[in-house]
Amino acid sequence: MAFERRLDTFSLAALLVSAHYGLGFLLGTAEKSLTFGTAGSLYAVSLGLGTIALLGLAKFYWTQTEQIWNLLGSAYGDGVKIFVGLMSWSSLIGIEAVQLISGAFILKVFGIPTLPTMVVLAILFATISLLPVEKAGWILRGLLVVNFLALLYGLWVLHAFGDYLRSPFGGLSLQASPLTALAIAQSPIEFAGSVEHISLPSAVGVSLSTILLVLIDMKYQQFLVQAKDLQSLYKGCALAAIILLLLAFLPSTLVVAAHNAGILPAGIDGKETLPFILSWIGGGSQKPLGIALILSLLVPALGIGSSILRVQTKTVLDFNILPASVWSRVLVTAANALFGLAVAFKGGEIVNLIVSFYAAYVGAVFVPFVTYLLAQTGRYNFSKGSVKLSLIVSSFAVIILLILTLIKPELALFGSVELNIMGIGILSGILFLFIGEVLEKYLPTSKIGEEA
């Protein structure tokens, strides 16, 4: 991995925050908050908690420098490297789909239908990803700062700054929709109590999948290795966690305040909530400021969506599955865009969609990664064949479950789609890890231990 150790505390923190502060973070939190109040910030809070947990592995990543699939591949063979890389690639499909969904619902504020919009956005994402404009993604993402300032302005207009920092003894709360018939607390301080309104399996599935994802995902690792020293590394991670936890409650507090102020129209789709509030802040979707604020939320989707497609395409081509050529790049990019579009068409809540793909990656890769750490610490060395068998079985298990639950979300053995996918993946990984060890011990002539 080519890199320079040049990032100080603030630069590293900014990059770590930018890795997850996007449309899924904003629109997904707002969507959940329309029903669950401050508890809708669970996904965003979990990102912050995961960043805190990352402090335990920060030095490891900073020292090793290599991508996870290279680390595991060098220890357990090319077969493991390819499977980990492909699982990382597949996890990006959900994020790509979320950019398409988010963009479509942002434009829905103007009355534009969502399905045709998704098709047009998929074409735009693919086209931009093929252009040499990698640095433009950072410029486009920078427009999210405009929305951050707009949200702060919205809190001020709605007199909600006090609610954002209010003590647990305050009086104002969100009367949620008739579907939940719950009075939800709305301040960040009351977050822990409000989470009880989310079912325990769902809360565990979303939070645990997200926290574990942060620990083994390349979105963070690629920045950690660029910290100029260990002090900057630890301080940058800690600062990023604090910022994410503070940002986590901004969309939820604004949605609750807008709901209580009677701004939101009856029956509004949760995905449309934040774009609608931005248009209201700007005087309406027909006013220049309202249009500018909505577009400043849409344009980052182009940068994020195209950059994800670019990473997906690079991941596939780096494994030399196809010959290196312009047409191969175009073909892979088009295929990636179609996968994302298919998932976007299926729809679903933004947070659950993102975390379902997170859970698949965690369910497949977590056990092999833990075995690698055990080997590095000298506690136990599992055989190459055992780790490969574990990864292959768990990868197929989570992909099958992911596809099935996208079609029928009610297929959740553990009461949560995310917990179901991650749990089955990790359990099958552990089971076949030990089955592989037994076969290696009692059937030494088996082919399990051979390299791919």
Short mmCIF file of C-alpha atoms in Angstrom, two decimals:
data_model
loop_
_atom_site.label_atom_id
_atom_site.label_comp_id
_atom_site.label_asym_id
_atom_site.label_seq_id
_atom_site.Cartn_x
_atom_site.Cartn_y
_atom_site.Cartn_z
CA MET A 1 0.00 0.00 0.00
CA ALA A 2 1.50 3.32 -1.11
CA PHE A 3 1.08 6.07 1.46
CA GLU A 4 2.77 8.90 3.29
CA ARG A 5 2.72 9.30 7.07
CA ARG A 6 1.71 12.95 7.03
CA LEU A 7 -1.67 13.29 8.79
CA ASP A 8 -1.80 15.20 12.05
CA THR A 9 -4.55 14.83 14.65
CA PHE A 10 -7.07 17.16 13.04
CA SER A 11 -6.45 15.98 9.46
CA LEU A 12 -6.86 12.34 10.48
CA ALA A 13 -10.02 13.08 12.47
CA ALA A 14 -11.53 14.96 9.52
CA LEU A 15 -10.88 12.05 7.15
CA LEU A 16 -12.22 9.47 9.59
CA VAL A 17 -15.42 11.48 10.08
CA SER A 18 -15.83 12.01 6.33
CA ALA A 19 -15.64 8.24 5.78
CA HIS A 20 -19.08 7.79 7.33
CA TYR A 21 -20.68 11.25 7.48
CA GLY A 22 -22.68 11.11 4.29
CA LEU A 23 -26.21 10.70 2.98
CA GLY A 24 -26.75 7.36 4.70
CA PHE A 25 -25.74 8.95 8.00
CA LEU A 26 -27.95 12.01 7.50
CA LEU A 27 -31.03 10.70 5.68
CA GLY A 28 -30.92 7.33 7.43
CA THR A 29 -30.86 8.93 10.88
CA ALA A 30 -33.62 11.36 9.91
CA GLU A 31 -35.76 8.52 8.55
CA LYS A 32 -35.45 6.50 11.77
CA SER A 33 -35.98 9.58 13.93
CA LEU A 34 -39.39 10.26 12.42
CA THR A 35 -40.59 7.12 14.20
CA PHE A 36 -38.19 6.61 17.10
CA GLY A 37 -37.10 10.12 18.04
CA THR A 38 -33.54 10.34 19.36
CA ALA A 39 -33.28 6.54 19.24
CA GLY A 40 -33.12 6.98 15.46
CA SER A 41 -29.50 8.03 16.03
CA LEU A 42 -28.53 4.46 17.00
CA TYR A 43 -26.63 3.77 13.76
CA ALA A 44 -24.78 7.08 13.91
CA VAL A 45 -23.94 6.60 17.59
CA SER A 46 -22.66 3.10 16.82
CA LEU A 47 -20.23 4.58 14.30
CA GLY A 48 -18.86 6.77 17.06
CA LEU A 49 -18.62 3.86 19.50
CA GLY A 50 -16.92 1.75 16.83
CA THR A 51 -14.35 4.50 16.37
CA ILE A 52 -13.64 4.41 20.10
CA ALA A 53 -13.26 0.62 19.92
CA LEU A 54 -10.91 1.10 16.97
CA LEU A 55 -8.35 2.59 19.34
CA GLY A 56 -7.56 -0.99 20.37
CA LEU A 57 -6.54 -1.92 16.80
CA ALA A 58 -5.21 1.44 15.61
CA LYS A 59 -1.56 0.66 16.33
CA PHE A 60 -1.90 -2.76 14.69
CA TYR A 61 -3.19 -1.24 11.44
CA TRP A 62 -0.65 1.59 11.57
CA THR A 63 2.19 -0.92 11.94
CA GLN A 64 0.98 -3.53 9.44
CA THR A 65 -0.10 -0.96 6.80
CA GLU A 66 -1.46 -3.62 4.40
CA GLN A 67 -5.12 -4.00 3.47
CA ILE A 68 -7.01 -6.73 5.33
CA TRP A 69 -7.27 -9.01 2.31
CA ASN A 70 -3.52 -8.75 1.77
CA LEU A 71 -2.81 -9.51 5.43
CA LEU A 72 -5.06 -12.56 5.48
CA GLY A 73 -3.97 -13.61 2.01
CA SER A 74 -0.30 -13.57 2.93
CA ALA A 75 -1.04 -15.74 5.95
CA TYR A 76 -3.62 -18.15 4.55
CA GLY A 77 -3.30 -18.14 0.76
CA ASP A 78 -4.62 -16.40 -2.35
CA GLY A 79 -8.03 -18.06 -2.00
CA VAL A 80 -8.59 -16.26 1.29
CA LYS A 81 -7.33 -12.99 -0.20
CA ILE A 82 -9.82 -13.18 -3.07
CA PHE A 83 -12.79 -14.06 -0.86
CA VAL A 84 -12.09 -11.26 1.62
CA GLY A 85 -11.67 -8.79 -1.24
CA LEU A 86 -14.91 -9.89 -2.87
CA MET A 87 -16.80 -9.64 0.42
CA SER A 88 -15.43 -6.11 0.82
CA TRP A 89 -16.59 -5.37 -2.72
CA SER A 90 -20.07 -6.75 -2.04
CA SER A 91 -20.46 -4.63 1.11
CA LEU A 92 -20.17 -1.52 -1.08
CA ILE A 93 -23.24 -2.54 -3.11
CA GLY A 94 -25.50 -1.57 -0.21
CA ILE A 95 -23.79 1.80 0.17
CA GLU A 96 -24.13 2.41 -3.57
CA ALA A 97 -27.83 1.55 -3.41
CA VAL A 98 -28.29 3.98 -0.53
CA GLN A 99 -26.78 6.82 -2.59
CA LEU A 100 -29.30 6.05 -5.36
CA ILE A 101 -32.21 5.92 -2.93
CA SER A 102 -31.09 9.09 -1.16
CA GLY A 103 -30.65 11.01 -4.39
CA ALA A 104 -34.09 9.93 -5.60
CA PHE A 105 -35.84 11.03 -2.41
CA ILE A 106 -33.95 14.32 -2.35
CA LEU A 107 -35.36 15.11 -5.79
CA LYS A 108 -38.79 13.84 -4.75
CA VAL A 109 -39.16 17.16 -2.90
CA PHE A 110 -39.45 18.72 -6.37
CA GLY A 111 -42.12 16.18 -7.34
CA ILE A 112 -39.79 14.06 -9.49
CA PRO A 113 -40.67 10.30 -9.41
CA THR A 114 -38.13 8.12 -7.63
CA LEU A 115 -37.67 5.07 -9.90
CA PRO A 116 -36.69 6.96 -13.10
CA THR A 117 -34.44 9.16 -10.96
CA MET A 118 -32.57 6.10 -9.66
CA VAL A 119 -31.90 4.94 -13.22
CA VAL A 120 -30.57 8.35 -14.26
CA LEU A 121 -28.42 8.60 -11.13
CA ALA A 122 -26.97 5.12 -11.70
CA ILE A 123 -25.92 6.19 -15.20
CA LEU A 124 -24.40 9.40 -13.83
CA PHE A 125 -22.54 7.53 -11.08
CA ALA A 126 -21.08 5.09 -13.60
CA THR A 127 -20.11 7.84 -16.04
CA ILE A 128 -18.41 10.02 -13.42
CA SER A 129 -16.58 7.02 -11.94
CA LEU A 130 -14.96 6.37 -15.33
CA LEU A 131 -13.63 9.93 -15.55
CA PRO A 132 -10.28 11.01 -14.03
CA VAL A 133 -11.92 13.16 -11.37
CA GLU A 134 -10.99 11.33 -8.16
CA LYS A 135 -10.18 14.56 -6.30
CA ALA A 136 -13.53 16.07 -7.25
CA GLY A 137 -15.18 13.62 -4.86
CA TRP A 138 -13.68 15.50 -1.92
CA ILE A 139 -14.97 18.80 -3.29
CA LEU A 140 -18.46 17.39 -3.77
CA ARG A 141 -18.43 15.81 -0.32
CA GLY A 142 -17.39 19.16 1.08
CA LEU A 143 -20.85 20.45 0.23
CA LEU A 144 -22.12 18.41 3.18
CA VAL A 145 -20.61 21.16 5.32
CA VAL A 146 -23.22 23.49 3.82
CA ASN A 147 -25.95 21.12 4.97
CA PHE A 148 -24.37 20.88 8.40
CA LEU A 149 -24.58 24.65 8.73
CA ALA A 150 -28.14 24.58 7.39
CA LEU A 151 -29.14 22.01 10.01
CA LEU A 152 -27.63 24.16 12.74
CA TYR A 153 -29.58 27.12 11.37
CA GLY A 154 -32.72 24.98 11.43
CA LEU A 155 -32.15 24.17 15.11
CA TRP A 156 -31.82 27.89 15.80
CA VAL A 157 -35.00 28.79 13.89
CA LEU A 158 -36.96 26.04 15.67
CA HIS A 159 -35.50 27.01 19.05
CA ALA A 160 -34.16 23.46 19.38
CA PHE A 161 -30.62 24.08 20.61
CA GLY A 162 -31.92 23.71 24.14
CA ASP A 163 -33.49 20.37 23.20
CA TYR A 164 -30.18 19.21 21.75
CA LEU A 165 -28.44 19.67 25.09
CA ARG A 166 -31.46 19.42 27.40
CA SER A 167 -31.31 17.47 30.66
CA PRO A 168 -33.37 14.29 31.18
CA PHE A 169 -35.84 16.30 33.26
CA GLY A 170 -37.04 18.55 30.45
CA GLY A 171 -40.61 18.40 29.26
CA LEU A 172 -40.79 18.40 25.44
CA SER A 173 -41.00 15.05 23.67
CA LEU A 174 -42.08 13.71 20.30
CA GLN A 175 -45.47 12.11 20.06
CA ALA A 176 -44.65 9.49 17.45
CA SER A 177 -46.93 8.27 14.71
CA PRO A 178 -50.01 6.14 15.49
CA LEU A 179 -48.02 3.14 14.32
CA THR A 180 -45.86 3.33 17.44
CA ALA A 181 -48.09 5.27 19.84
CA LEU A 182 -45.04 6.15 21.90
CA ALA A 183 -43.80 9.31 23.54
CA ILE A 184 -40.12 9.38 22.61
CA ALA A 185 -37.55 11.41 24.49
CA GLN A 186 -35.68 13.76 22.22
CA SER A 187 -32.44 14.90 23.84
CA PRO A 188 -29.08 13.14 23.36
CA ILE A 189 -28.83 12.73 27.12
CA GLU A 190 -32.02 10.65 26.99
CA PHE A 191 -30.75 8.50 24.11
CA ALA A 192 -30.06 5.38 26.19
CA GLY A 193 -33.59 5.38 27.58
CA SER A 194 -35.21 6.01 24.21
CA VAL A 195 -33.44 3.03 22.60
CA GLU A 196 -35.71 0.74 24.62
CA HIS A 197 -38.47 1.58 22.13
CA ILE A 198 -36.50 -0.33 19.47
CA SER A 199 -36.73 -4.11 19.76
CA LEU A 200 -33.69 -5.64 21.46
CA PRO A 201 -32.69 -7.85 18.48
CA SER A 202 -32.87 -4.88 16.11
CA ALA A 203 -30.88 -2.64 18.45
CA VAL A 204 -28.21 -5.32 18.93
CA GLY A 205 -28.12 -6.15 15.21
CA VAL A 206 -27.65 -2.54 14.09
CA SER A 207 -25.19 -1.53 16.80
CA LEU A 208 -23.02 -4.66 16.88
CA SER A 209 -22.80 -5.00 13.07
CA THR A 210 -21.81 -1.34 12.75
CA ILE A 211 -19.25 -1.37 15.56
CA LEU A 212 -17.57 -4.54 14.27
CA LEU A 213 -17.64 -3.19 10.72
CA VAL A 214 -15.66 -0.12 11.79
CA LEU A 215 -13.01 -2.44 13.26
CA ILE A 216 -12.38 -4.37 10.04
CA ASP A 217 -13.40 -2.00 7.24
CA MET A 218 -11.01 -0.43 4.76
CA LYS A 219 -12.76 2.97 4.91
CA TYR A 220 -10.97 3.67 8.18
CA GLN A 221 -7.82 1.60 7.76
CA GLN A 222 -6.72 3.51 4.65
CA PHE A 223 -6.49 6.70 6.74
CA LEU A 224 -5.03 5.22 9.92
CA VAL A 225 -1.84 4.17 8.14
CA GLN A 226 -1.25 7.79 7.08
CA ALA A 227 -1.03 9.18 10.65
CA LYS A 228 2.37 10.80 11.08
CA ASP A 229 2.96 9.25 14.52
CA LEU A 230 1.24 7.23 17.23
CA GLN A 231 0.20 10.31 19.17
CA SER A 232 -1.61 11.73 16.14
CA LEU A 233 -3.11 8.29 15.49
CA TYR A 234 -4.72 7.93 18.91
CA LYS A 235 -5.75 11.57 19.26
CA GLY A 236 -7.21 11.57 15.73
CA CYS A 237 -9.32 8.48 16.45
CA ALA A 238 -10.54 9.88 19.76
CA LEU A 239 -11.41 13.26 18.20
CA ALA A 240 -13.23 11.58 15.30
CA ALA A 241 -15.30 9.52 17.75
CA ILE A 242 -16.31 12.63 19.68
CA ILE A 243 -17.29 14.49 16.50
CA LEU A 244 -19.34 11.54 15.21
CA LEU A 245 -21.17 11.24 18.52
CA LEU A 246 -21.99 14.95 18.43
CA LEU A 247 -23.11 14.82 14.80
CA ALA A 248 -25.22 11.72 15.49
CA PHE A 249 -27.91 13.72 17.29
CA LEU A 250 -28.11 16.66 14.90
CA PRO A 251 -30.53 15.11 12.33
CA SER A 252 -32.66 13.40 14.99
CA THR A 253 -33.06 16.54 17.11
CA LEU A 254 -33.98 18.57 14.02
CA VAL A 255 -36.57 16.03 12.87
CA VAL A 256 -38.16 15.88 16.33
CA ALA A 257 -38.24 19.68 16.55
CA ALA A 258 -39.75 19.96 13.04
CA HIS A 259 -42.37 17.34 13.91
CA ASN A 260 -43.38 19.10 17.13
CA ALA A 261 -43.50 22.45 15.32
CA GLY A 262 -45.98 21.01 12.81
CA ILE A 263 -43.70 21.65 9.84
CA LEU A 264 -43.74 18.13 8.41
CA PRO A 265 -46.76 17.21 6.27
CA ALA A 266 -48.83 14.21 7.27
CA GLY A 267 -47.72 10.93 5.72
CA ILE A 268 -44.29 12.16 4.64
CA ASP A 269 -41.84 9.38 3.82
CA GLY A 270 -39.03 9.20 6.36
CA LYS A 271 -36.39 9.36 3.59
CA GLU A 272 -37.88 12.65 2.43
CA THR A 273 -37.85 14.26 5.88
CA LEU A 274 -34.45 15.93 5.85
CA PRO A 275 -34.69 17.26 2.25
CA PHE A 276 -38.11 18.68 3.12
CA ILE A 277 -36.73 20.42 6.23
CA LEU A 278 -33.87 21.88 4.17
CA SER A 279 -36.32 23.23 1.61
CA TRP A 280 -38.37 24.73 4.45
CA ILE A 281 -35.26 26.36 5.89
CA GLY A 282 -34.63 27.89 2.45
CA GLY A 283 -38.18 29.18 2.10
CA GLY A 284 -39.57 26.32 0.00
CA SER A 285 -38.57 24.10 -2.92
CA GLN A 286 -39.46 26.89 -5.37
CA LYS A 287 -37.21 29.51 -3.77
CA PRO A 288 -33.56 29.96 -4.84
CA LEU A 289 -32.17 29.29 -1.34
CA GLY A 290 -34.37 26.24 -0.89
CA ILE A 291 -33.28 24.85 -4.26
CA ALA A 292 -29.63 25.55 -3.45
CA LEU A 293 -29.82 23.75 -0.11
CA ILE A 294 -31.50 20.71 -1.64
CA LEU A 295 -28.99 20.56 -4.48
CA SER A 296 -26.12 20.91 -2.01
CA LEU A 297 -27.41 17.67 -0.47
CA LEU A 298 -27.87 15.98 -3.85
CA VAL A 299 -24.48 16.84 -5.38
CA PRO A 300 -22.45 14.95 -2.72
CA ALA A 301 -24.42 11.85 -3.73
CA LEU A 302 -22.75 12.12 -7.13
CA GLY A 303 -19.31 12.29 -5.56
CA ILE A 304 -19.91 9.51 -3.02
CA GLY A 305 -21.73 7.22 -5.47
CA SER A 306 -19.12 7.57 -8.20
CA SER A 307 -16.22 7.10 -5.77
CA ILE A 308 -17.79 3.89 -4.45
CA LEU A 309 -18.16 2.57 -7.98
CA ARG A 310 -14.54 3.48 -8.65
CA VAL A 311 -13.38 1.53 -5.58
CA GLN A 312 -15.55 -1.46 -6.49
CA THR A 313 -14.19 -1.55 -10.01
CA LYS A 314 -10.58 -1.22 -8.83
CA THR A 315 -11.08 -4.04 -6.32
CA VAL A 316 -12.33 -6.44 -8.98
CA LEU A 317 -9.66 -5.50 -11.52
CA ASP A 318 -6.87 -5.73 -8.93
CA PHE A 319 -7.53 -9.46 -8.60
CA ASN A 320 -6.84 -9.91 -12.35
CA ILE A 321 -10.08 -11.79 -12.86
CA LEU A 322 -10.50 -9.96 -16.18
CA PRO A 323 -7.81 -8.76 -18.60
CA ALA A 324 -6.67 -5.19 -17.99
CA SER A 325 -8.37 -3.01 -20.59
CA VAL A 326 -10.70 -0.06 -20.96
CA TRP A 327 -13.55 -2.37 -21.89
CA SER A 328 -13.03 -4.49 -18.79
CA ARG A 329 -13.25 -1.38 -16.65
CA VAL A 330 -16.43 -0.25 -18.41
CA LEU A 331 -17.97 -3.73 -18.10
CA VAL A 332 -17.18 -4.05 -14.39
CA THR A 333 -18.41 -0.51 -13.67
CA ALA A 334 -21.69 -1.17 -15.50
CA ALA A 335 -22.18 -4.44 -13.62
CA ASN A 336 -21.52 -2.74 -10.28
CA ALA A 337 -24.00 0.03 -11.10
CA LEU A 338 -26.66 -2.54 -12.06
CA PHE A 339 -26.15 -4.43 -8.78
CA GLY A 340 -26.61 -1.21 -6.82
CA LEU A 341 -29.64 -0.25 -8.90
CA ALA A 342 -31.27 -3.64 -8.34
CA VAL A 343 -30.90 -3.30 -4.56
CA ALA A 344 -32.15 0.31 -4.71
CA PHE A 345 -35.25 -0.79 -6.61
CA LYS A 346 -35.98 -3.29 -3.83
CA GLY A 347 -35.93 -0.37 -1.40
CA GLY A 348 -36.20 -0.54 2.37
CA GLU A 349 -35.13 1.70 5.22
CA ILE A 350 -31.74 3.32 4.62
CA VAL A 351 -30.08 2.30 7.88
CA ASN A 352 -31.30 -1.29 7.72
CA LEU A 353 -30.13 -1.57 4.12
CA ILE A 354 -26.65 -0.30 4.91
CA VAL A 355 -26.26 -2.42 8.03
CA SER A 356 -27.50 -5.58 6.28
CA PHE A 357 -24.54 -5.37 3.91
CA TYR A 358 -22.26 -4.49 6.81
CA ALA A 359 -23.50 -7.59 8.63
CA ALA A 360 -22.69 -9.78 5.62
CA TYR A 361 -19.11 -8.54 5.48
CA VAL A 362 -18.65 -8.87 9.25
CA GLY A 363 -20.26 -12.31 9.30
CA ALA A 364 -17.86 -13.62 6.67
CA VAL A 365 -14.58 -11.90 7.60
CA PHE A 366 -14.68 -11.50 11.37
CA VAL A 367 -13.72 -15.09 12.30
CA PRO A 368 -10.74 -15.31 9.87
CA PHE A 369 -9.57 -11.90 11.09
CA VAL A 370 -9.72 -13.01 14.74
CA THR A 371 -7.77 -16.18 13.88
CA TYR A 372 -5.14 -13.98 12.24
CA LEU A 373 -4.88 -11.85 15.38
CA LEU A 374 -4.57 -14.99 17.52
CA ALA A 375 -1.72 -16.18 15.32
CA GLN A 376 -0.01 -12.78 15.50
CA THR A 377 -0.11 -12.82 19.28
CA GLY A 378 1.23 -16.39 19.34
CA ARG A 379 -1.79 -17.81 21.17
CA TYR A 380 -2.91 -20.33 18.56
CA ASN A 381 -2.21 -21.02 14.90
CA PHE A 382 -5.13 -22.36 12.90
CA SER A 383 -4.22 -24.15 9.69
CA LYS A 384 -4.55 -22.43 6.33
CA GLY A 385 -7.12 -24.98 5.23
CA SER A 386 -9.28 -24.42 8.30
CA VAL A 387 -9.35 -20.65 7.85
CA LYS A 388 -10.09 -20.98 4.15
CA LEU A 389 -12.92 -23.45 4.78
CA SER A 390 -14.36 -21.15 7.46
CA LEU A 391 -14.25 -18.11 5.17
CA ILE A 392 -15.75 -19.88 2.16
CA VAL A 393 -18.65 -21.41 4.08
CA SER A 394 -19.48 -18.24 6.01
CA SER A 395 -19.22 -16.12 2.84
CA PHE A 396 -21.71 -18.28 0.97
CA ALA A 397 -23.97 -18.40 4.04
CA VAL A 398 -24.16 -14.62 4.48
CA ILE A 399 -24.60 -13.91 0.77
CA ILE A 400 -27.47 -16.39 0.51
CA LEU A 401 -29.08 -14.98 3.66
CA LEU A 402 -28.59 -11.42 2.44
CA ILE A 403 -30.32 -12.16 -0.86
CA LEU A 404 -33.15 -14.05 0.84
CA THR A 405 -33.77 -11.30 3.39
CA LEU A 406 -33.70 -8.61 0.72
CA ILE A 407 -36.53 -10.53 -0.93
CA LYS A 408 -38.32 -11.51 2.30
CA PRO A 409 -37.24 -9.34 5.28
CA GLU A 410 -39.42 -11.37 7.64
CA LEU A 411 -36.93 -14.27 7.42
CA ALA A 412 -35.08 -13.35 10.61
CA LEU A 413 -34.37 -16.23 12.97
CA PHE A 414 -32.89 -13.97 15.64
CA GLY A 415 -35.59 -11.29 15.37
CA SER A 416 -33.43 -8.97 13.26
CA VAL A 417 -32.23 -9.19 9.67
CA GLU A 418 -28.84 -7.74 10.58
CA LEU A 419 -28.38 -10.00 13.59
CA ASN A 420 -29.55 -12.97 11.54
CA ILE A 421 -26.98 -12.42 8.76
CA MET A 422 -24.08 -11.58 11.05
CA GLY A 423 -24.91 -14.30 13.60
CA ILE A 424 -25.27 -17.10 11.07
CA GLY A 425 -22.07 -15.99 9.34
CA ILE A 426 -19.99 -15.90 12.52
CA LEU A 427 -21.44 -19.14 13.92
CA SER A 428 -20.89 -21.04 10.67
CA GLY A 429 -17.39 -19.56 10.46
CA ILE A 430 -16.52 -20.80 13.94
CA LEU A 431 -18.08 -24.21 13.32
CA PHE A 432 -16.24 -24.89 10.08
CA LEU A 433 -13.02 -23.45 11.47
CA PHE A 434 -12.99 -26.25 14.05
CA ILE A 435 -14.27 -28.82 11.54
CA GLY A 436 -11.31 -27.89 9.38
CA GLU A 437 -8.94 -28.34 12.31
CA VAL A 438 -10.38 -31.80 13.04
CA LEU A 439 -10.06 -32.83 9.40
CA GLU A 440 -6.49 -31.55 9.29
CA LYS A 441 -5.62 -33.55 12.40
CA TYR A 442 -7.32 -36.85 11.60
CA LEU A 443 -7.30 -36.71 7.79
CA PRO A 444 -3.87 -35.25 7.01
CA THR A 445 -4.08 -36.36 3.39
CA SER A 446 -7.24 -34.29 2.77
CA LYS A 447 -7.16 -31.48 0.23
CA ILE A 448 -8.50 -28.89 2.66
CA GLY A 449 -5.11 -27.46 3.46
CA GLU A 450 -3.98 -27.03 -0.14
CA GLU A 451 -3.59 -23.58 -1.56
CA ALA A 452 -6.26 -22.18 -3.87
#
